[in-house]
CSV table of C-alpha atoms in Angstrom, one decimal:
chain,number,residue,atom,x,y,z
A,204,MET,CA,-21.0,10.7,-11.6
A,205,GLN,CA,-21.7,9.6,-8.0
A,206,PHE,CA,-21.6,12.0,-5.0
A,207,TRP,CA,-21.0,10.7,-1.5
A,208,SER,CA,-20.6,12.5,1.8
A,209,ILE,CA,-18.9,11.1,4.9
A,210,GLY,CA,-19.8,12.4,8.4
A,211,CYS,CA,-17.8,12.1,11.7
A,212,ASP,CA,-19.9,9.1,12.6
A,213,GLY,CA,-18.4,7.2,9.6
A,214,LYS,CA,-21.7,7.0,7.8
A,215,MET,CA,-21.4,7.3,4.0
A,216,THR,CA,-24.4,9.0,2.4
A,217,GLU,CA,-25.1,9.1,-1.3
A,218,ALA,CA,-25.8,12.7,-2.2
A,219,THR,CA,-27.8,14.1,-5.1
A,220,PRO,CA,-27.5,17.4,-7.0
A,221,PRO,CA,-30.2,19.1,-4.9
A,222,THR,CA,-28.2,18.4,-1.7
A,223,ILE,CA,-24.7,19.0,-3.0
A,224,SER,CA,-23.0,21.3,-5.5
A,225,TYR,CA,-19.3,21.0,-6.5
A,226,GLY,CA,-17.6,24.0,-8.1
A,227,CYS,CA,-14.0,24.8,-8.9
A,228,ASN,CA,-13.1,26.1,-5.5
A,229,THR,CA,-16.2,25.4,-3.3
A,230,ILE,CA,-18.4,22.6,-2.2
A,231,THR,CA,-21.9,23.4,-0.8
A,232,PHE,CA,-23.7,20.7,1.1
A,233,LYS,CA,-27.3,20.9,2.3
A,234,ASP,CA,-28.1,18.5,5.1
A,235,GLN,CA,-31.6,17.3,4.5
A,236,PHE,CA,-31.7,15.5,7.8
A,237,ASP,CA,-30.9,18.7,9.8
A,238,CYS,CA,-33.7,21.1,8.8
A,239,GLY,CA,-31.9,22.5,5.7
A,240,ARG,CA,-28.6,23.3,7.4
A,241,THR,CA,-26.2,24.3,4.6
A,242,THR,CA,-22.4,24.4,4.8
A,243,GLU,CA,-20.1,25.8,2.2
A,244,TYR,CA,-16.5,24.5,2.1
A,245,SER,CA,-13.6,26.2,0.3
A,246,VAL,CA,-10.7,24.4,-1.2
A,247,ASP,CA,-7.4,25.1,0.6
A,248,SER,CA,-5.1,22.9,-1.6
A,249,SER,CA,-5.3,20.5,-4.4
A,250,LYS,CA,-3.1,17.6,-5.5
A,251,THR,CA,-3.4,15.2,-8.4
A,252,SER,CA,-2.2,11.6,-8.9
A,253,PRO,CA,-0.3,10.6,-10.9
A,254,SER,CA,2.0,13.6,-10.3
A,255,SER,CA,2.5,13.8,-14.1
A,256,ALA,CA,-1.2,14.7,-14.6
A,257,THR,CA,-2.1,18.4,-14.9
A,258,LYS,CA,-4.8,20.3,-13.2
A,259,ALA,CA,-6.6,20.5,-16.5
A,260,CYS,CA,-7.1,16.7,-16.6
A,261,GLU,CA,-10.6,15.5,-15.8
A,262,PRO,CA,-10.3,13.2,-12.7
A,263,GLU,CA,-12.1,9.9,-12.6
A,264,LEU,CA,-12.3,10.3,-8.8
A,265,THR,CA,-12.1,13.3,-6.5
A,266,LEU,CA,-11.6,12.9,-2.7
A,267,ALA,CA,-12.2,16.1,-0.8
A,268,ARG,CA,-11.7,16.2,3.0
A,269,MET,CA,-11.3,18.5,5.9
A,270,ARG,CA,-7.8,19.2,7.2
A,271,LEU,CA,-7.8,17.1,10.4
A,272,LYS,CA,-5.2,16.7,13.1
A,273,SER,CA,-3.7,13.3,13.8
A,274,GLY,CA,-6.2,11.0,15.3
A,275,GLN,CA,-9.2,13.1,14.3
A,276,GLY,CA,-11.9,12.0,11.9
A,277,CYS,CA,-13.9,8.8,11.7
A,278,LEU,CA,-12.3,5.4,10.8
A,279,VAL,CA,-13.7,5.7,7.3
A,280,GLN,CA,-11.8,8.9,6.7
A,281,GLN,CA,-8.7,7.4,8.2
A,282,ASP,CA,-9.1,4.3,6.0
A,283,LEU,CA,-9.4,6.5,2.9
A,284,GLU,CA,-6.1,8.1,3.9
A,285,THR,CA,-4.6,4.7,4.3
A,286,VAL,CA,-5.7,3.6,0.8
A,287,PHE,CA,-4.0,6.5,-1.0
A,288,LYS,CA,-1.0,6.3,1.3
A,289,GLU,CA,-0.4,2.7,0.3
A,290,CYS,CA,-0.9,3.1,-3.5
A,291,GLY,CA,1.0,6.3,-3.6
A,292,ASP,CA,1.3,7.8,-7.1
A,293,ASN,CA,0.0,4.6,-8.6
A,294,VAL,CA,-3.8,5.0,-9.1
A,295,SER,CA,-4.2,2.9,-12.2
A,296,TRP,CA,-6.1,0.3,-10.1
A,297,ILE,CA,-9.0,2.7,-9.5
A,298,SER,CA,-10.3,2.4,-13.1
A,299,ASP,CA,-10.1,0.2,-16.2
A,300,ARG,CA,-9.6,3.4,-18.2
A,301,ARG,CA,-6.1,4.1,-19.4
A,302,SER,CA,-4.1,6.5,-17.1
A,303,PRO,CA,-6.9,7.4,-14.7
A,304,VAL,CA,-6.5,10.5,-12.6
A,305,VAL,CA,-7.4,11.1,-8.9
A,306,ARG,CA,-7.6,14.5,-7.3
A,307,TYR,CA,-7.3,15.3,-3.6
A,308,LEU,CA,-8.7,18.4,-2.1
A,309,THR,CA,-8.2,19.8,1.3
A,310,LEU,CA,-11.1,21.9,2.7
A,311,HIS,CA,-12.1,24.3,5.4
A,312,VAL,CA,-15.5,25.6,6.4
A,313,ASN,CA,-16.3,28.9,4.7
A,314,THR,CA,-19.9,29.7,5.8
A,315,VAL,CA,-22.7,27.9,7.6
A,316,ASP,CA,-26.5,28.6,7.1
A,317,THR,CA,-28.3,26.8,10.0
A,318,GLY,CA,-31.6,27.1,8.2
A,319,THR,CA,-34.6,26.5,10.5
A,320,GLY,CA,-32.8,24.1,12.8
A,321,ALA,CA,-32.9,24.7,16.5
A,322,ASP,CA,-29.3,23.8,17.1
A,323,ARG,CA,-27.9,26.9,15.6
A,324,ASP,CA,-24.8,27.0,17.8
A,325,ARG,CA,-23.5,23.6,16.8
A,326,SER,CA,-20.2,23.8,14.9
A,327,PRO,CA,-20.2,22.1,11.6
A,328,GLU,CA,-18.9,18.5,11.7
A,329,PRO,CA,-15.9,17.6,9.6
A,330,ARG,CA,-16.8,15.8,6.4
A,331,ALA,CA,-15.2,14.1,3.5
A,332,PHE,CA,-16.7,14.0,0.0
A,333,ILE,CA,-16.2,11.6,-2.9
A,334,PHE,CA,-17.1,12.5,-6.4
A,335,GLY,CA,-16.4,10.0,-9.2
A,336,GLN,CA,-17.4,7.4,-11.8
A,337,LYS,CA,-19.4,4.5,-10.4
A,338,GLU,CA,-16.7,1.9,-11.0
A,339,CYS,CA,-14.0,4.1,-9.3
A,340,VAL,CA,-16.2,4.7,-6.2
A,341,GLU,CA,-17.0,1.0,-5.9
A,342,ARG,CA,-13.3,0.0,-6.1
A,343,LEU,CA,-12.4,2.6,-3.5
A,344,PHE,CA,-15.1,1.4,-1.2
A,345,GLU,CA,-13.9,-2.2,-1.7
A,346,ALA,CA,-10.4,-1.2,-0.6
A,347,VAL,CA,-11.8,0.6,2.5
A,348,GLU,CA,-13.9,-2.4,3.4
A,349,GLY,CA,-10.9,-4.6,3.0
A,350,ILE,CA,-9.0,-2.5,5.5
A,351,LYS,CA,-12.0,-2.6,7.9
A,352,ARG,CA,-12.2,-6.4,7.8
A,353,LEU,CA,-8.5,-6.9,8.4
A,354,ARG,CA,-8.6,-4.4,11.3
A,355,GLU,CA,-11.4,-6.3,13.0
A,356,ARG,CA,-9.4,-9.6,12.7
A,357,ILE,CA,-6.0,-8.2,13.4
A,358,PRO,CA,-6.6,-4.9,15.4
A,359,ASP,CA,-3.0,-4.2,16.4
A,360,ILE,CA,0.6,-5.3,16.0
A,361,GLU,CA,0.5,-7.7,19.0
A,362,ALA,CA,-2.2,-9.7,17.2
A,363,LEU,CA,0.2,-10.1,14.3
A,364,ARG,CA,3.4,-10.8,16.2
A,365,ASN,CA,4.8,-14.3,15.9
A,366,THR,CA,1.8,-15.7,14.0
A,367,GLU,CA,3.8,-16.8,11.0
A,368,LYS,CA,6.7,-19.3,10.5
A,369,ARG,CA,10.0,-19.9,8.8
A,370,VAL,CA,9.8,-22.4,5.9
A,371,VAL,CA,12.2,-24.0,3.4
A,372,MET,CA,11.5,-23.9,-0.4
A,373,SER,CA,10.6,-27.2,-1.8
A,374,PRO,CA,13.1,-29.0,-4.2
A,375,GLU,CA,10.4,-28.9,-6.9
A,376,ASP,CA,10.0,-25.1,-6.7
A,377,LEU,CA,13.8,-24.8,-6.7
A,378,ARG,CA,14.2,-26.7,-9.9
A,379,GLN,CA,11.8,-24.3,-11.6
A,380,LEU,CA,14.5,-21.6,-11.4
A,381,HIS,CA,16.4,-23.4,-14.2
A,382,SER,CA,13.7,-22.3,-16.6
A,383,VAL,CA,14.3,-18.6,-15.7
A,384,ILE,CA,18.1,-18.4,-15.2
A,385,PRO,CA,20.3,-19.6,-18.1
A,386,ASN,CA,23.7,-21.3,-17.7
A,387,MET,CA,23.0,-21.9,-14.1
A,388,SER,CA,25.7,-24.0,-12.4
A,389,ASN,CA,24.7,-26.5,-9.8
A,390,HIS,CA,25.0,-24.3,-6.7
A,391,THR,CA,21.5,-24.4,-5.4
A,392,THR,CA,22.3,-26.7,-2.5
A,393,GLU,CA,24.7,-26.5,0.4
A,394,LEU,CA,28.2,-26.7,-1.1
A,395,ALA,CA,31.7,-25.8,0.1
A,396,ILE,CA,32.7,-22.3,-0.8
A,397,LYS,CA,35.7,-21.9,-3.0
A,398,SER,CA,38.3,-19.2,-2.4
A,399,ILE,CA,39.2,-16.5,-4.9
A,400,ILE,CA,42.9,-16.4,-5.4
A,401,GLN,CA,43.1,-14.0,-8.4
A,402,PRO,CA,45.2,-10.8,-7.8
A,403,PHE,CA,42.1,-8.6,-8.3
A,404,ILE,CA,38.4,-8.9,-8.8
A,405,ARG,CA,35.6,-6.5,-9.5
A,406,VAL,CA,32.2,-6.9,-7.8
A,407,ILE,CA,29.2,-5.1,-9.3
A,408,ILE,CA,26.3,-4.5,-6.9
A,409,PRO,CA,23.1,-3.5,-8.8
A,410,THR,CA,21.2,-2.0,-5.8
A,411,GLU,CA,21.2,0.9,-3.4
A,412,ASN,CA,19.8,-1.1,-0.5
A,413,LYS,CA,22.5,-0.6,2.2
A,414,HIS,CA,21.7,-4.0,3.9
A,415,LYS,CA,22.1,-6.0,0.7
A,416,ILE,CA,25.3,-4.1,-0.1
A,417,THR,CA,26.7,-5.1,3.3
A,418,ILE,CA,25.6,-8.7,2.9
A,419,ILE,CA,27.4,-9.0,-0.5
A,420,LYS,CA,30.6,-7.2,0.8
A,421,GLU,CA,30.8,-9.5,3.8
A,422,TYR,CA,30.3,-12.5,1.5
A,423,PHE,CA,33.3,-11.6,-0.7
A,424,ALA,CA,35.4,-10.7,2.3
A,425,LYS,CA,35.2,-14.3,3.4
A,426,LEU,CA,35.9,-15.6,-0.1
A,427,VAL,CA,38.9,-13.7,-1.3
A,428,ALA,CA,42.5,-14.4,-0.4
A,429,GLU,CA,44.3,-11.9,1.7
A,430,LYS,CA,46.3,-10.4,-1.2
A,431,THR,CA,43.3,-10.2,-3.6
A,432,GLU,CA,42.3,-6.6,-4.4
A,433,VAL,CA,38.6,-6.2,-4.5
A,434,THR,CA,36.8,-3.3,-6.1
A,435,TYR,CA,33.1,-2.7,-5.4
A,436,ASP,CA,31.0,-0.7,-7.8
A,437,ARG,CA,27.4,0.1,-7.2
A,438,ILE,CA,25.3,0.3,-10.3
A,439,PRO,CA,21.6,0.7,-9.3
A,440,VAL,CA,19.3,-0.6,-12.0
A,441,ARG,CA,15.7,-1.5,-12.2
A,442,SER,CA,14.4,-5.0,-11.8
A,443,GLY,CA,11.6,-4.6,-14.4
A,444,VAL,CA,9.2,-6.8,-12.3
A,445,GLY,CA,7.3,-4.2,-10.3
A,446,GLU,CA,7.7,-3.2,-6.7
A,447,GLN,CA,6.4,-6.5,-5.4
A,448,PRO,CA,7.5,-9.6,-7.5
A,449,TYR,CA,5.5,-12.7,-7.2
A,450,ASN,CA,6.5,-16.3,-8.1
A,451,ALA,CA,9.0,-16.6,-10.9
A,452,ALA,CA,9.2,-12.8,-11.2
A,453,GLY,CA,11.6,-12.9,-8.2
A,454,ALA,CA,14.2,-14.8,-10.2
A,455,LEU,CA,13.5,-12.8,-13.3
A,456,GLY,CA,14.0,-9.5,-11.4
A,457,ALA,CA,17.4,-10.6,-10.1
A,458,LEU,CA,18.4,-11.7,-13.6
A,459,ASN,CA,17.2,-8.4,-15.1
A,460,ARG,CA,19.3,-6.4,-12.6
A,461,ILE,CA,22.4,-8.5,-13.5
A,462,GLN,CA,21.8,-8.1,-17.2
A,463,ASN,CA,21.1,-4.3,-17.0
A,464,ALA,CA,24.3,-3.9,-14.8
A,465,VAL,CA,26.4,-6.0,-17.3
A,466,ALA,CA,25.2,-3.9,-20.2
A,467,SER,CA,26.4,-0.8,-18.4
A,468,ILE,CA,29.9,-2.1,-17.6
A,469,LYS,CA,30.4,-3.6,-21.1
A,470,ALA,CA,30.0,-0.2,-22.5
A,471,SER,CA,33.2,0.6,-20.7
A,472,GLY,CA,34.9,-2.5,-22.0
A,473,GLU,CA,36.2,-3.7,-18.6
A,474,THR,CA,34.8,-7.1,-17.6
A,475,MET,CA,37.8,-9.2,-16.6
A,476,ASN,CA,37.4,-11.0,-13.3
A,477,THR,CA,34.0,-9.4,-12.7
A,478,PHE,CA,31.1,-10.7,-10.7
A,479,VAL,CA,27.6,-9.3,-10.4
A,480,VAL,CA,25.5,-10.3,-7.4
A,481,ALA,CA,21.8,-9.5,-7.2
A,482,ILE,CA,19.4,-10.2,-4.3
A,483,GLU,CA,15.6,-10.1,-4.9
A,484,ASN,CA,12.8,-10.8,-2.4
A,485,TYR,CA,9.5,-12.1,-3.8
A,486,ILE,CA,6.2,-13.6,-2.6
A,487,GLN,CA,5.5,-17.2,-3.7
A,488,VAL,CA,1.7,-17.6,-4.0
A,489,LYS,CA,1.5,-20.5,-6.6
A,490,GLY,CA,1.7,-24.1,-5.6
A,491,ILE,CA,2.1,-23.3,-1.9
A,492,ASP,CA,-0.1,-23.7,1.1
A,493,ARG,CA,0.4,-20.1,2.4
A,494,PRO,CA,2.0,-17.1,0.7
A,495,THR,CA,5.7,-17.0,1.6
A,496,ASP,CA,8.4,-14.4,1.1
A,497,PHE,CA,11.7,-15.8,-0.1
A,498,GLY,CA,14.9,-14.1,-1.1
A,499,ILE,CA,16.8,-15.3,-4.2
A,500,ILE,CA,20.5,-14.6,-4.6
A,501,VAL,CA,22.0,-14.8,-8.0
A,502,ALA,CA,25.8,-14.5,-8.6
A,503,TYR,CA,27.0,-14.1,-12.2
A,504,ASN,CA,30.5,-14.6,-13.5
A,505,VAL,CA,30.8,-12.2,-16.4
A,506,THR,CA,34.0,-13.7,-17.7
A,507,ASP,CA,32.7,-17.3,-17.8
A,508,ASP,CA,29.0,-16.4,-18.4
A,509,THR,CA,27.8,-18.7,-15.7
A,510,TYR,CA,25.3,-18.2,-12.8
A,511,ALA,CA,25.0,-19.6,-9.3
A,512,VAL,CA,21.8,-19.4,-7.3
A,513,LYS,CA,20.7,-19.7,-3.7
A,514,VAL,CA,17.2,-19.2,-2.3
A,515,SER,CA,16.8,-18.2,1.4
A,516,ASP,CA,14.4,-19.7,3.8
A,517,GLY,CA,11.1,-18.0,3.6
A,518,VAL,CA,8.6,-16.4,6.0
A,519,THR,CA,4.9,-17.0,5.6
A,520,ILE,CA,2.3,-14.2,5.6
A,521,ASP,CA,-1.5,-13.9,5.9
A,522,LYS,CA,-3.0,-14.1,2.4
A,523,ASP,CA,-5.3,-11.1,3.2
A,524,PHE,CA,-2.3,-8.8,3.3
A,525,VAL,CA,-1.1,-10.2,0.0
A,526,GLU,CA,-4.5,-9.6,-1.5
A,527,ALA,CA,-4.6,-6.1,-0.1
A,528,ALA,CA,-1.3,-5.3,-2.0
A,529,GLN,CA,-2.6,-7.0,-5.1
A,530,MET,CA,-5.8,-4.9,-5.1
A,531,TYR,CA,-3.6,-2.0,-6.2
A,532,GLY,CA,-2.8,-3.6,-9.5
A,533,TYR,CA,0.2,-4.8,-11.5
A,534,GLU,CA,2.8,-3.3,-13.8
A,535,SER,CA,2.8,-4.2,-17.5
A,536,ASN,CA,-0.5,-6.1,-17.0
A,537,ASN,CA,1.5,-9.0,-15.5
A,538,GLU,CA,0.0,-10.5,-12.3
A,539,ASN,CA,3.5,-11.4,-11.1
A,540,PHE,CA,4.6,-7.7,-11.3
A,541,GLY,CA,2.9,-6.2,-8.2
A,542,SER,CA,2.7,-2.4,-8.0
A,543,VAL,CA,2.6,-2.2,-4.2
A,544,THR,CA,4.7,-4.3,-1.7
A,545,VAL,CA,3.1,-6.5,1.0
A,546,GLY,CA,5.7,-4.8,3.3
A,547,GLY,CA,4.3,-1.4,2.4
A,548,VAL,CA,0.8,-2.5,3.3
A,549,LEU,CA,1.9,-3.9,6.6
A,550,ALA,CA,3.9,-0.8,7.5
A,551,SER,CA,1.0,1.5,6.6
A,552,ARG,CA,-1.4,-0.3,8.9
A,553,PHE,CA,1.1,-1.0,11.7
A,554,PRO,CA,3.4,2.1,11.7
A,555,SER,CA,6.1,0.5,13.9
A,556,ILE,CA,6.8,-2.2,11.3
A,557,ASP,CA,9.7,-1.8,9.0
A,558,LYS,CA,8.3,-2.4,5.5
A,559,ALA,CA,11.6,-4.1,4.5
A,560,ASN,CA,11.8,-6.3,7.6
A,561,TRP,CA,8.3,-7.2,8.6
A,562,HIS,CA,9.5,-10.8,8.9
A,563,GLU,CA,11.0,-10.1,12.3
A,564,VAL,CA,7.6,-9.1,13.7
A,565,VAL,CA,5.5,-11.8,12.2
A,566,ALA,CA,8.0,-14.7,12.6
A,567,GLY,CA,10.7,-13.5,14.9
A,568,VAL,CA,13.5,-13.8,12.3
A,569,PRO,CA,15.0,-10.7,10.5
A,570,ARG,CA,14.9,-10.8,6.7
A,571,TYR,CA,18.6,-9.9,6.5
A,572,ARG,CA,19.6,-12.8,8.7
A,573,LEU,CA,17.8,-15.2,6.3
A,574,LEU,CA,19.7,-13.6,3.3
A,575,THR,CA,23.0,-13.8,5.1
A,576,GLU,CA,22.6,-17.5,6.0
A,577,ALA,CA,21.7,-18.2,2.4
A,578,ILE,CA,24.6,-16.4,0.7
A,579,GLU,CA,27.1,-18.0,3.1
A,580,SER,CA,26.4,-21.4,1.5
A,581,LEU,CA,26.6,-20.0,-2.1
A,582,SER,CA,29.6,-21.0,-4.2
A,583,LEU,CA,30.6,-18.6,-6.9
A,584,PRO,CA,30.1,-19.8,-10.5
């Protein structure tokens, strides 16, 4: 196990058993560079990730830090906070071991022995401590260094504003969707929208995202005849492709939402005149010059068992932000099923950014405008 201490100056010092002792409720640190000054810290509170882990679980990594007010502490301590804010309850990236555990301790100074030092009146400086397996500490430091490098290059939101552009998906990438979505009717290009004249239809919306719900409802309001009765049912289901889909996982996520919602309604036996519409945003990183966030819209006619698809224009994003999100790992060991969203990383480092609509800051175009424009040219299957 490795031991590290972090001072207010941001310097990380590797500690050894003679200089540090770590008990159940206390940490004692002897500063060899300050004439033997010894500080004992008591543990105020403890939290474990994942939340399902018990206190009895032996952690691969322990992060202990002073309780600081907003803006206090060195950048390294703040960056450590950022890392665990971004990854949340998902700490699997920290170790190759199955189901690793990370423990967070909040400290306060209990006693101070100034030793033989002349500066006896100096108050103890806030510190953070890291205890853990070597591989875990190295990965944590790699994440912190990544934050530091990005901050030096893009120090604030103004350095990020309007640095990206709006792009159109290539026809070749569009054709690849056929391998993911079965029975796909030819509605991936600009086509005239046909009206719905049935006396009633049922629309299933497999999400709780209020913006996507509004987009889908407005779409059908323009399609249906005045006398057509429309019933909307929200059936939130999982996409099964992680929080941040990449590449073909975007189409797969939309398809999974549709199939999961259909399985739910078929259990009730009512599928006549039923449509399911799913919207999934994803980052394309393969076969493209710059990572780009696209939105795929998939409409499914349950009665006819046919699909129609439209992909919105995309917004490019700096690959370093994508790699920062990818550092936190993937679900189901699939590199296209990201555990942490790129939007979550951006919002963590630039708090005024909406994690679901970072497109407006970096390219000047709201994500939901792109989705609305796309769905307006989609013909129902």
